[in-house]
XYZ file of C-alpha atoms in Angstrom:
630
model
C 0.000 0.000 0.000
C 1.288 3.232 -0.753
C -0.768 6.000 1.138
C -0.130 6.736 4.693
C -1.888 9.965 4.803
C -5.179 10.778 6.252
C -8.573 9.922 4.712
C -11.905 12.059 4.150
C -14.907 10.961 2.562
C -18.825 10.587 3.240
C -21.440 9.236 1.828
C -23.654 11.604 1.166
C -21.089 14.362 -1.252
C -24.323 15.107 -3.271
C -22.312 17.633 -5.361
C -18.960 18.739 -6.468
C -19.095 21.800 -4.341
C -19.665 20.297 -1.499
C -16.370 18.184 -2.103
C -15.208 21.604 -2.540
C -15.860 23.112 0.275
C -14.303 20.255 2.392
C -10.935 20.729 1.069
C -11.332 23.636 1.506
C -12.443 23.159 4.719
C -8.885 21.099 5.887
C -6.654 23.654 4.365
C -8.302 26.402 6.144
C -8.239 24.467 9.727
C -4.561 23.714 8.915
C -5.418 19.598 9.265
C -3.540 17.613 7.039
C -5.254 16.260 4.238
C -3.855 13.409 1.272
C -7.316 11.912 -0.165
C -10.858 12.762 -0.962
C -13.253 9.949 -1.459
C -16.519 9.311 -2.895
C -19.186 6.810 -1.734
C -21.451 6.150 -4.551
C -22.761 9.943 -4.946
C -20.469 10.457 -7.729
C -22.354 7.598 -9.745
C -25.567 7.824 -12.232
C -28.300 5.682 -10.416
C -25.429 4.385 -8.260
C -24.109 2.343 -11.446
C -20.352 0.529 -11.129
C -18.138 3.512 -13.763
C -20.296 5.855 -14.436
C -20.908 9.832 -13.813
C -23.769 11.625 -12.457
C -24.096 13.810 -15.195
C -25.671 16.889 -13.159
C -23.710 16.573 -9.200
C -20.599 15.401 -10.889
C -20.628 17.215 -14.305
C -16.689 15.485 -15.988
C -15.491 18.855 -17.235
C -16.089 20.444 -13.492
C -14.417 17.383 -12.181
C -11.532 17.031 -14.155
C -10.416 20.326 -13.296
C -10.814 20.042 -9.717
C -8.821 16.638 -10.203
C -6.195 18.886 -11.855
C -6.005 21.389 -8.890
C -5.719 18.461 -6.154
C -3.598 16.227 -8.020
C -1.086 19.290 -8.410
C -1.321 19.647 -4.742
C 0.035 15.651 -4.391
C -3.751 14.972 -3.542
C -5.300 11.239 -4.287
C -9.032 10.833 -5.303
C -10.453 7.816 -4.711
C -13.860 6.608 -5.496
C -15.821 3.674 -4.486
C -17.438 0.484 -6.726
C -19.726 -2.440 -5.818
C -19.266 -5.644 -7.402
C -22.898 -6.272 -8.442
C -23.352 -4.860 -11.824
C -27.027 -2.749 -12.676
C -29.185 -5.464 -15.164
C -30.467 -2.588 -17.453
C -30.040 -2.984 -21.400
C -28.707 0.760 -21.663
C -26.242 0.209 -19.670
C -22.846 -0.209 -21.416
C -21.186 -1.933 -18.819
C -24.071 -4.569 -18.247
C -23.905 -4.930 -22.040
C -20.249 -5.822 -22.215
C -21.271 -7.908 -19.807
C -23.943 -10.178 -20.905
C -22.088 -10.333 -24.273
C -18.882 -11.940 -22.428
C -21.032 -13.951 -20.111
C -19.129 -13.025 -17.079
C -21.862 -13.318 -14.325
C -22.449 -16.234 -11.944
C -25.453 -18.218 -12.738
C -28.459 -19.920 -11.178
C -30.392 -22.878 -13.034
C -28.420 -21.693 -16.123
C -29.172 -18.052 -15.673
C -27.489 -15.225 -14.328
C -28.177 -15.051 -10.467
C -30.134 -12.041 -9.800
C -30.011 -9.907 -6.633
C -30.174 -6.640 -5.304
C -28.025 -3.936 -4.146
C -27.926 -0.100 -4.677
C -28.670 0.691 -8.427
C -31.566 -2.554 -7.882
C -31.822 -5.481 -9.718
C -27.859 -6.280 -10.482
C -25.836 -9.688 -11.578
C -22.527 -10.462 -9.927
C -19.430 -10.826 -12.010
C -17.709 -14.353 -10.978
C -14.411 -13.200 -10.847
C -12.778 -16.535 -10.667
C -13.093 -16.949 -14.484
C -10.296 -15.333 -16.372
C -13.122 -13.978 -19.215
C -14.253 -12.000 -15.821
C -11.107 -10.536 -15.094
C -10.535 -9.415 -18.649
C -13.638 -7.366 -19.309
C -13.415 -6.218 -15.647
C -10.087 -5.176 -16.099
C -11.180 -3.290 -19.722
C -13.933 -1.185 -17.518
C -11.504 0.008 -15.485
C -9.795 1.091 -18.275
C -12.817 2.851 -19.425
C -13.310 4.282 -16.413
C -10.132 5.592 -15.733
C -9.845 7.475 -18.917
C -13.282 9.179 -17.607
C -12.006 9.861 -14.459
C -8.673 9.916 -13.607
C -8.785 8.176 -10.267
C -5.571 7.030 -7.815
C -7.086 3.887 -6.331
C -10.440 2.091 -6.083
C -12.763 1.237 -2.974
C -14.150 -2.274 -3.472
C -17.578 -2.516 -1.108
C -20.454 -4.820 -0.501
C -18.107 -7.725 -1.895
C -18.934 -10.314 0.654
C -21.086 -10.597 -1.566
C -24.290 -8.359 0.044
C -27.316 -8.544 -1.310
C -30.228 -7.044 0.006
C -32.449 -9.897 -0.866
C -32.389 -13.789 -0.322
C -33.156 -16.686 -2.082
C -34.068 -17.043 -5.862
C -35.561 -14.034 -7.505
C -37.432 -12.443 -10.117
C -38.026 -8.612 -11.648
C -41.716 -7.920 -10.443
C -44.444 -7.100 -12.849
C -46.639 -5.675 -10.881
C -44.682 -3.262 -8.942
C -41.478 -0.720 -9.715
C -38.196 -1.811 -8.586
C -35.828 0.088 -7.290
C -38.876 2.502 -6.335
C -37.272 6.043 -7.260
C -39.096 7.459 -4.418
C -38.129 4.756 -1.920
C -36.535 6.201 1.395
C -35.247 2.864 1.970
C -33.831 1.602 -1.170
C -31.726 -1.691 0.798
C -35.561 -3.195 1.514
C -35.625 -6.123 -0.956
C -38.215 -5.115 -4.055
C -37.739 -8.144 -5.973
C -40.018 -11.284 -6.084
C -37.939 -13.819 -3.997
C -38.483 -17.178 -1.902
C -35.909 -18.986 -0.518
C -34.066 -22.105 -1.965
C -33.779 -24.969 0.410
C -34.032 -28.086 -2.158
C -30.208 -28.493 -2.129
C -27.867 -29.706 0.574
C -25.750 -26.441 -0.624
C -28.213 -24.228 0.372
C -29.818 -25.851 3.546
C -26.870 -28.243 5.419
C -27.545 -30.121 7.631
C -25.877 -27.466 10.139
C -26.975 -24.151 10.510
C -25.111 -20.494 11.502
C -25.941 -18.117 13.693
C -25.942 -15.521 11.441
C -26.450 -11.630 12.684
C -28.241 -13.362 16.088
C -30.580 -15.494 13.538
C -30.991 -18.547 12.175
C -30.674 -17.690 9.026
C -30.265 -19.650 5.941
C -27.055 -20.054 4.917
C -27.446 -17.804 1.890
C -29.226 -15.026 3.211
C -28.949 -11.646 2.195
C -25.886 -12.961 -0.148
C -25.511 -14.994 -3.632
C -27.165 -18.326 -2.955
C -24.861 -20.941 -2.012
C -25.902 -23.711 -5.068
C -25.280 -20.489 -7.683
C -22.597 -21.299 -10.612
C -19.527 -20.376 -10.988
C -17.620 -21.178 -14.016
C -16.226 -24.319 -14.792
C -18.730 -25.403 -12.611
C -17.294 -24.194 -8.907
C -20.620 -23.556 -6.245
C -20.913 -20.750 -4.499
C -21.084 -22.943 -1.503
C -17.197 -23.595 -1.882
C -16.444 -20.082 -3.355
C -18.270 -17.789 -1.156
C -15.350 -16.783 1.330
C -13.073 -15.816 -1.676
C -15.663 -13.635 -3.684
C -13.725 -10.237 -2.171
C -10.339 -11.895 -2.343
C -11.196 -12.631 -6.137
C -12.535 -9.471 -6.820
C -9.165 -7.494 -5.419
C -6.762 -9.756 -7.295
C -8.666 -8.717 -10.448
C -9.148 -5.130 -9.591
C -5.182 -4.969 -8.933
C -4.398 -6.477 -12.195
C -6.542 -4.116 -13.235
C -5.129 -1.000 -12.118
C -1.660 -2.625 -12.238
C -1.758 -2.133 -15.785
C -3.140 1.324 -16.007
C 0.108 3.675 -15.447
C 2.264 0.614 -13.427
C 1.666 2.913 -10.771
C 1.363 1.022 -7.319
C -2.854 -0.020 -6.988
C -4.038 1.300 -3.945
C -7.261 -0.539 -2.758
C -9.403 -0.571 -0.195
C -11.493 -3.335 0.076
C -14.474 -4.844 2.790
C -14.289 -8.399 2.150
C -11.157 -9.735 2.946
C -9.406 -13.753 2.596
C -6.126 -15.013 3.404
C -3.757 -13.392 1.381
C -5.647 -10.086 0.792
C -3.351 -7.914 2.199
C -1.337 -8.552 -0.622
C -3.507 -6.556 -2.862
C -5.970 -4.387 -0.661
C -5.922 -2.526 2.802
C -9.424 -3.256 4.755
C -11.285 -0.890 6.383
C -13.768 -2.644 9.173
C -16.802 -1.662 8.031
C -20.055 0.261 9.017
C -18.930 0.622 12.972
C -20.702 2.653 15.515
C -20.043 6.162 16.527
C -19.830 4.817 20.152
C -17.416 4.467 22.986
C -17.609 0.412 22.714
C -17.280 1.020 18.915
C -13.705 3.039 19.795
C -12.562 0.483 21.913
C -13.231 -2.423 19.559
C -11.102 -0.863 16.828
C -8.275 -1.679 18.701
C -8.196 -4.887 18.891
C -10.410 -4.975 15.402
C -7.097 -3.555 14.001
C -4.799 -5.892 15.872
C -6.405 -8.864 14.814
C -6.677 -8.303 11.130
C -2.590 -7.120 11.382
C -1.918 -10.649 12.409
C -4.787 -12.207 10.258
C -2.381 -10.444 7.144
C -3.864 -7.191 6.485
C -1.190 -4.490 7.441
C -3.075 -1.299 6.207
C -6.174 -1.607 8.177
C -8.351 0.748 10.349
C -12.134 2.027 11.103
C -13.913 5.048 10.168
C -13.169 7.747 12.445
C -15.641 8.989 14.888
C -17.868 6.169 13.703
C -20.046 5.467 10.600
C -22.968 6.052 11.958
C -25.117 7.577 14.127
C -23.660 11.175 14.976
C -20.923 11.338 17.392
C -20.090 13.501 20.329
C -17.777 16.092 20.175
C -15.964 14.763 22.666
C -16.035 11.080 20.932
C -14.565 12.592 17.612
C -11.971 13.977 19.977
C -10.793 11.140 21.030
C -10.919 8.998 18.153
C -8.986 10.789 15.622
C -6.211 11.001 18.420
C -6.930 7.449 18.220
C -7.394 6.928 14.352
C -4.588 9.150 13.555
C -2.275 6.193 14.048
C -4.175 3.375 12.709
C -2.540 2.184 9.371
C -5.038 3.297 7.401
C -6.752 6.599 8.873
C -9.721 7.909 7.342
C -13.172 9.954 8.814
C -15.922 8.162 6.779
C -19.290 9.034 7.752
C -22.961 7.531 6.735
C -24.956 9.798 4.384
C -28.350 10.019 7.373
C -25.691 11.402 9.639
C -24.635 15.304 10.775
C -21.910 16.397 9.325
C -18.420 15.265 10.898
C -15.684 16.456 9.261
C -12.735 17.161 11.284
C -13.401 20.721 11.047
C -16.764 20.778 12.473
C -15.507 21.191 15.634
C -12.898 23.542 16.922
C -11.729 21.445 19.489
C -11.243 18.047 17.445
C -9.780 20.318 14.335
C -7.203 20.855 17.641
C -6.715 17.498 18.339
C -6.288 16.432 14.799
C -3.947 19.059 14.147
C -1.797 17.774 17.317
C -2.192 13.934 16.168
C -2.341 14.144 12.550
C 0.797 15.962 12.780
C 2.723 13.684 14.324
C 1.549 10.793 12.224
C 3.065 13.183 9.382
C 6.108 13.528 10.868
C 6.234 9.678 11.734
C 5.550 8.867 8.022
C 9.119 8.116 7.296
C 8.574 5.015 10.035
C 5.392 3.988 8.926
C 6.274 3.728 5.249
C 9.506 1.799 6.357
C 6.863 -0.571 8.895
C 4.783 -1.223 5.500
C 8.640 -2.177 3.499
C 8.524 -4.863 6.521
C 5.472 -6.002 5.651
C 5.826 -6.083 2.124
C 9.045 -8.643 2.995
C 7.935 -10.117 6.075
C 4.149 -9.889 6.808
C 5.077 -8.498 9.823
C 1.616 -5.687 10.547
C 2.381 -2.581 11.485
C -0.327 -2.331 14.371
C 0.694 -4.717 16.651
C -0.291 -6.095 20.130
C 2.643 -5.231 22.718
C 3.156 -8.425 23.310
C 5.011 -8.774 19.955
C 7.906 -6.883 21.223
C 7.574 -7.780 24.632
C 6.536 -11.909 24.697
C 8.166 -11.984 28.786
C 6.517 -9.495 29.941
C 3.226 -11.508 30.401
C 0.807 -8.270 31.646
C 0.088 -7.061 28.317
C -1.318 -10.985 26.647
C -4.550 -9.539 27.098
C -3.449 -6.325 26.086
C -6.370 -4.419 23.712
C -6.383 -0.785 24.797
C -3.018 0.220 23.887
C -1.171 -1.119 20.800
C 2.343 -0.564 19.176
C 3.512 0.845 15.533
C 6.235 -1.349 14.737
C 8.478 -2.619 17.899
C 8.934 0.469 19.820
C 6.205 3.390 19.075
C 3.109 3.053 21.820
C 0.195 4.749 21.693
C -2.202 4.726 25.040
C -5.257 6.645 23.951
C -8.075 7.311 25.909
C -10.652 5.134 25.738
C -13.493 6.323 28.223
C -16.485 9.279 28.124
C -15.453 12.311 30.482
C -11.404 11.401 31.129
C -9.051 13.670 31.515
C -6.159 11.052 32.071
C -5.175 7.499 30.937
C -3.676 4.738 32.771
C -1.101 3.055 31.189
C 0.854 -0.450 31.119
C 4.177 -0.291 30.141
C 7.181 -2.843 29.782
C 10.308 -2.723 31.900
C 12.615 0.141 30.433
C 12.472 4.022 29.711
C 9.627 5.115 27.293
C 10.265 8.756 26.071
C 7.028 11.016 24.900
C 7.207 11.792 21.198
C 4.956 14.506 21.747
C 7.680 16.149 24.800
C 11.305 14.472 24.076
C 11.794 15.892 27.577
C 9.270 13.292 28.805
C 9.875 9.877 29.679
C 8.373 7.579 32.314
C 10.700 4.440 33.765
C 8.718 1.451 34.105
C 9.832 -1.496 36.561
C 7.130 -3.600 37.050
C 2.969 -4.562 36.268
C 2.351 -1.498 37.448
C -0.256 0.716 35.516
C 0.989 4.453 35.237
C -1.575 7.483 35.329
C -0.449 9.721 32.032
C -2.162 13.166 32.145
C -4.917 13.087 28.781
C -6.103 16.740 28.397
C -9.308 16.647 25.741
C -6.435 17.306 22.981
C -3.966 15.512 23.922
C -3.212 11.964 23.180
C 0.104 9.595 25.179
C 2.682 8.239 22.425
C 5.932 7.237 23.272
C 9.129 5.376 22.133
C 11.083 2.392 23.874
C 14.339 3.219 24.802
C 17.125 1.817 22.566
C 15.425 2.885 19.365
C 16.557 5.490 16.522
C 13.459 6.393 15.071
C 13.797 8.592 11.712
C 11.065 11.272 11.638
C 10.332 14.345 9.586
C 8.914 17.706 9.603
C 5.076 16.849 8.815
C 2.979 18.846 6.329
C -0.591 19.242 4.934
C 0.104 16.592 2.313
C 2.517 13.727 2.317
C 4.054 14.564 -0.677
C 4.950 17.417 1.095
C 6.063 16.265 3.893
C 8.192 13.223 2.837
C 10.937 15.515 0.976
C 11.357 17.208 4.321
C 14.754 16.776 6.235
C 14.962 14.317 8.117
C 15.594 13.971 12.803
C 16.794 10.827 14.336
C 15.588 10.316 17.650
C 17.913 7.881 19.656
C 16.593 6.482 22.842
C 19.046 5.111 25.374
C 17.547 4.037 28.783
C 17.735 7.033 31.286
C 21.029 8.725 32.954
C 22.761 5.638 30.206
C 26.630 5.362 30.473
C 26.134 2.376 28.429
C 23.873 1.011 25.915
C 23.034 0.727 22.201
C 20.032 1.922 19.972
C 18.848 1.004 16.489
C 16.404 1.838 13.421
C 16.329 2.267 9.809
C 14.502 3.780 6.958
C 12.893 2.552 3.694
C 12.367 5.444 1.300
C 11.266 5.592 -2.877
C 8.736 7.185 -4.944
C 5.795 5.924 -3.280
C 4.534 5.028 -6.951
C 6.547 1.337 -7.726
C 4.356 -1.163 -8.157
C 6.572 -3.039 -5.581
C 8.624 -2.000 -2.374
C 11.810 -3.463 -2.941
C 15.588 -1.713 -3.138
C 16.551 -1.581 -6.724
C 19.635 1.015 -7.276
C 18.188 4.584 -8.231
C 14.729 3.562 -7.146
C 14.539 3.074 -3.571
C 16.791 3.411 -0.011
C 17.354 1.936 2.871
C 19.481 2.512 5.721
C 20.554 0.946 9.342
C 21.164 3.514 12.075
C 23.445 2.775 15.014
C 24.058 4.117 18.296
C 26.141 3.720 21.195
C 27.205 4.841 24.450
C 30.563 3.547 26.570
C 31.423 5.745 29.338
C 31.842 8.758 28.177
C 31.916 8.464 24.078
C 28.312 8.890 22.139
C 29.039 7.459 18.591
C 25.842 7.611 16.189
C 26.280 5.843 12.881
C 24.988 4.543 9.539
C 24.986 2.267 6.859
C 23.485 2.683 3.625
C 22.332 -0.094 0.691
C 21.829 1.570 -2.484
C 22.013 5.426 -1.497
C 21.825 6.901 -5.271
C 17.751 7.484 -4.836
C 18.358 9.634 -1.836
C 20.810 11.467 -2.972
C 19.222 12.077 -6.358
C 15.975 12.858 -4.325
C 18.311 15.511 -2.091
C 17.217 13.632 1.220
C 19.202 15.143 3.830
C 19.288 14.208 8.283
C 19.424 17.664 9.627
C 19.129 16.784 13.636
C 20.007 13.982 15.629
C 18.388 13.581 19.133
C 19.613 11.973 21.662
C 17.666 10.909 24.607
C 18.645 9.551 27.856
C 22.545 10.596 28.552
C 23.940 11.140 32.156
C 25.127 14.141 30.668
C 26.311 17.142 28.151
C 28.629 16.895 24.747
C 31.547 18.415 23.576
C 34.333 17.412 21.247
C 32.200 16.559 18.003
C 33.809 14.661 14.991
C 31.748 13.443 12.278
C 32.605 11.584 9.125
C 30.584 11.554 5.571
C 31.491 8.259 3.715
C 34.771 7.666 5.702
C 35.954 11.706 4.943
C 35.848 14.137 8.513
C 33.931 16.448 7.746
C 35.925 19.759 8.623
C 33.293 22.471 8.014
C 30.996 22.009 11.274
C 30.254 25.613 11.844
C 26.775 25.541 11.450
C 26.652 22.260 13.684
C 25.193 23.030 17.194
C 24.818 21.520 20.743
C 21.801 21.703 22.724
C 20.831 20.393 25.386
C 17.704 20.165 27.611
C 16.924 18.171 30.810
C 14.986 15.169 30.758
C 12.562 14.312 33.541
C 10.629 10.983 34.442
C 7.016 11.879 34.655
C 6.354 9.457 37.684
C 8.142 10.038 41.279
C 10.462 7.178 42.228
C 11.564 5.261 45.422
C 12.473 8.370 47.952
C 10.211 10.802 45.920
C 12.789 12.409 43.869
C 12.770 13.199 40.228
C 15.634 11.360 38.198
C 17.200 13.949 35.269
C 18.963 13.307 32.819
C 20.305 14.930 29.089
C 18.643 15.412 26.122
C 21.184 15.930 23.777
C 20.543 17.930 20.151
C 22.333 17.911 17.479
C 21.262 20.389 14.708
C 22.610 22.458 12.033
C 23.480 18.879 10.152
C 23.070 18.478 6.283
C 24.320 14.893 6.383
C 23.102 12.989 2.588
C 20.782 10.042 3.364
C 22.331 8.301 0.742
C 25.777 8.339 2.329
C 27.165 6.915 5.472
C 27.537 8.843 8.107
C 29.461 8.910 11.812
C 29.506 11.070 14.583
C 30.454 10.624 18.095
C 31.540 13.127 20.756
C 32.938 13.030 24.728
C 29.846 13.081 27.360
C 30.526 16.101 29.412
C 29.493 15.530 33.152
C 26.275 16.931 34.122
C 26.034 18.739 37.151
């Protein structure tokens, strides 16, 4: 996946302008912004690749594709699998003609989702996956669009059973308030073991048959595969084709986003986690939603901020975008019945996404390198703290704080009316990323009672950790050709120890994350403390994209020392480097948040290092003499 930005979209953009006005909106609150989406109210008659001729007029929206795309912006827009049955219809024609749609009794299985009546495509037939992959084609030369948004591919269907166009009554009803009540003539199936086992499922708290309100279980697939076996793999199909599909528009990485998901999704599609509550449960649950699917195989993953549906509290949107800001994938979706809920709504949660979204933007550099491990390992980026700490048995049940790679923690706050969060954290120094100055040492099991102003969210790194940040921005684009810090973590009032990290950096546009000279970078950071001597070093594979690219570290911090520096030396590629005069010391004091034994405060140094133009693409070492602080 290749955006790490945040997300806006709602169902319920009824117009251009109103799209408009939201970006509009974000730049003027000063929240960072990377993609627009559209539910289906860019569609005619909510039909798979088309235009709404008078809301979504082309001309009007291919300029204001131009303007954002200029920016570095992404539009994104979303599809349903189930394709409109209505002989006008080009894409239904194309179709029919290629005979891509599952069948029942040697028919096309009909159903019903948005547009009404609709056939699904079977997407495990290669004739499928050819036409589908010629629509998007079609599409994308109609609208220019970075990624697609693949919903309702369970498969939903809002009816059950086998089922015919009415004649006596008009369906979809235009007027219809509630256009997801089935209008079709249906009755269930159960004359095959495929449709009614001999088991049933408790499905939604009913027993349901097992092809309710989905394609019926004894439907056809090509070369004669049921539904019955296929059904789990319809979304997983319908990804694999829709990334072939984009794939092969520009080679550009596919970016998309997908409901359904199967083993091996993540390898095409992030996952959002569907149509979840604007509640306090619903907040909670996303943590441990998110967790799980990171270890099911789906890396980018998160839930719509401040809840699909119904309206949230201000106080609730608050506290979930300093929540959502650091889920994978971070984006405020809202239903179409619900108030208004962008970001900006409120001034107090445009604060708090100002104060969370930019950190996530200056912690891009580590999430894009967390998604390079993924790409190679299927390590998730979300992930329970046990994964970094499996001794420290306190945190197996873990669920209301996670981690962002091995050594980022974020302890949001979880509960209606608090003003502070308690905390679990594993043996070791854990500085706040939001203060450097911060840090609370942690000894034991005990919980630790953080201070969680309305605006203000806990995230901290382990000690022994170099993380690479930036400066932020509005737009990632922006923000990822800004210079880069490295923060290096030693345990507190350290005389001794070692820290580590690296960085993963290309165009963001490959098709795949993997170091090719004069495409992509990566680099190892080292650190170390003996005594007195600080050394900070790197090593570099395949530096000519960052230098071409004019990636440059222009601070190192270093967190934790008993004391000051003096005596700096630093080498670029094995050369000193004998021009330091714009190289500076600082240093500021660094203070556990939490009394220990005796009730004193332990200090020690944070130690700054600025005024650096060291190339990313090179190797680099620096080391000076620890001063004694007094």
């Amino acid at each position: 996946m290749s955006s790490f930005g945040f997300h806006q979209c709602r169902w319920g953009y009824r117009n251009l302008s109103v799209v408009e006005g939201v970006v509009e909106g974000y730049k003027n609150a000063q929240i960072p912004l990377d993609v627009i989406w559209n539910d289906d109210d860019h569609m005619d008659a909510a039909k798979d690749f088309t235009l709404d001729p008078v809301n979504y007029p082309r001309p009007k929206l291919l300029a204001f594709l131009d303007r954002i795309h200029s920016q570095g912006m992404k539009y994104i827009v979303l599809i349903d699998p189930g394709i409109a049955v209505n002989s006008t219809y080009g894409v239904f024609q194309r179709g029919m003609a290629k005979d891509v749609f599952i069948k029942y009794e040697g028919e096309p299985y009909l159903a019903q989702v948005w547009p009404g009546p609709v056939y699904f495509p079977d997407f495990l037939y290669s004739g499928t996956v050819s036409w589908w992959v010629d629509e998007i084609a079609r599409f994308h030369k109609l609208v220019p669009v970075d990624g697609l948004w693949i919903d309702m591919n369970e498969a939903s269907n809002f009816c059950t059973g086998k089922c015919e166009i009415p004649k006596d009554h008009v369906c979809p009803d235009p007027a219809s308030t509630t256009p997801w009540i089935c209008c079709l003539d249906c009755k269930n199936i159960t004359s095959t073991r495929w449709d009614d086992p001999p088991y049933k499922i408790n499905a939604s708290g009913m027993e349901a048959p097992l092809g309710y309100k989905t394609i019926a279980t004894s439907a056809v697939h090509h070369n004669g595969i049921l539904e019955y076996n296929a059904h789990s793999i319809y979304g997983f199909s319908q990804a694999i084709a829709t990334h072939k599909a984009l794939l092969g528009l520009e080679g550009k990485r596919p970016f998309i986003l997908s409901r359904s998901t199967f083993v091996g999704s993540g390898a095409y599609a992030a996952h959002w986690t569907g149509d979840n509550k604007g509640t306090w449960n619903d907040l909670r649950y996303s943590i441990s939603t998110m967790l799980n699917f990171g270890i099911f195989g789906m890396p980018m993953v998160g839930s719509d901020i401040c809840g699909f549906y119904p309206q949230p509290t201000e106080e609730l949107c608050n506290r979930w975008i300093e929540l959502g800001a650091f889920y994978p994938f971070s984006r405020d979706h809202a239903n179409f019945a619900s108030p208004r809920q962008e970001l900006y709504q409120w001034d107090s949660v445009a604060k708090s996404a100002r104060n969370a979204l930019g950190l996530r933007y200056k912690l891009l550099p580590y999430l894009y390198t967390l998604n390079y491990e993924a790409h190679i390992s299927g390590a998730p980026i979300a992930r329970p703290v046990f994964f970094s700490f499996p001794n420290f048995t306190a945190t197996y049940g873990l669920s209301t704080q996670f981690l962002l790679g091995s050594s980022v923690m974020v302890s949001p706050v979880l509960k209606q009316g608090a003003s502070s969060v308690r905390a679990l954290f594993p043996p070791g120094t854990w500085y706040s990323l939001f203060d450097l100055t911060n840090a609370v040492v942690s000894k034991d099991e005990r919980y630790i009672t953080l201070d969680a102003p309305l605006n203000e969210v806990n995230v901290h790194v382990y000690q022994n950790t170099i993380l690479p940040m930036q400066q932020g921005g509005m737009i990632s684009k922006e923000a990822r050709t800004t210079p880069f810090t490295l923060v290096v973590t030693f345990p507190l009032g350290a005389t001794q120890g070692d820290a580590k990290g690296n960085v993963y950096v290309d165009d963001d546009e490959r098709p795949e994350m993997k170091l090719v000279e004069g495409e992509a970078t990566y680099v190892d950071f080292y650190a170390s403390v003996r005594e007195k001597r600080v050394t900070v070093w790197s090593e570099v594979k395949m530096g000519t994209f960052s230098l071409e690219k004019g990636l440059t570290i222009e601070k190192v911090c270093v967190l934790g020392l008993g004391g000051t520096g003096k005596g700096l030396a630093i080498e670029v590629d094995g050369q000193p480097l004998n021009d330091i005069s714009d190289v500076y010391f600082r240093e500021s004091p660094t203070v556990h948040v939490e009394k220990l034994e005796g009730g004193n405060k332990r200090n020690s140094m944070m130690v700054e290092i600025g005024g650096l133009a060291l190339p990313l693409g090179k190797k680099f070492s620096m080391s000076w003499v620890m001063g004694i602080n007094g």
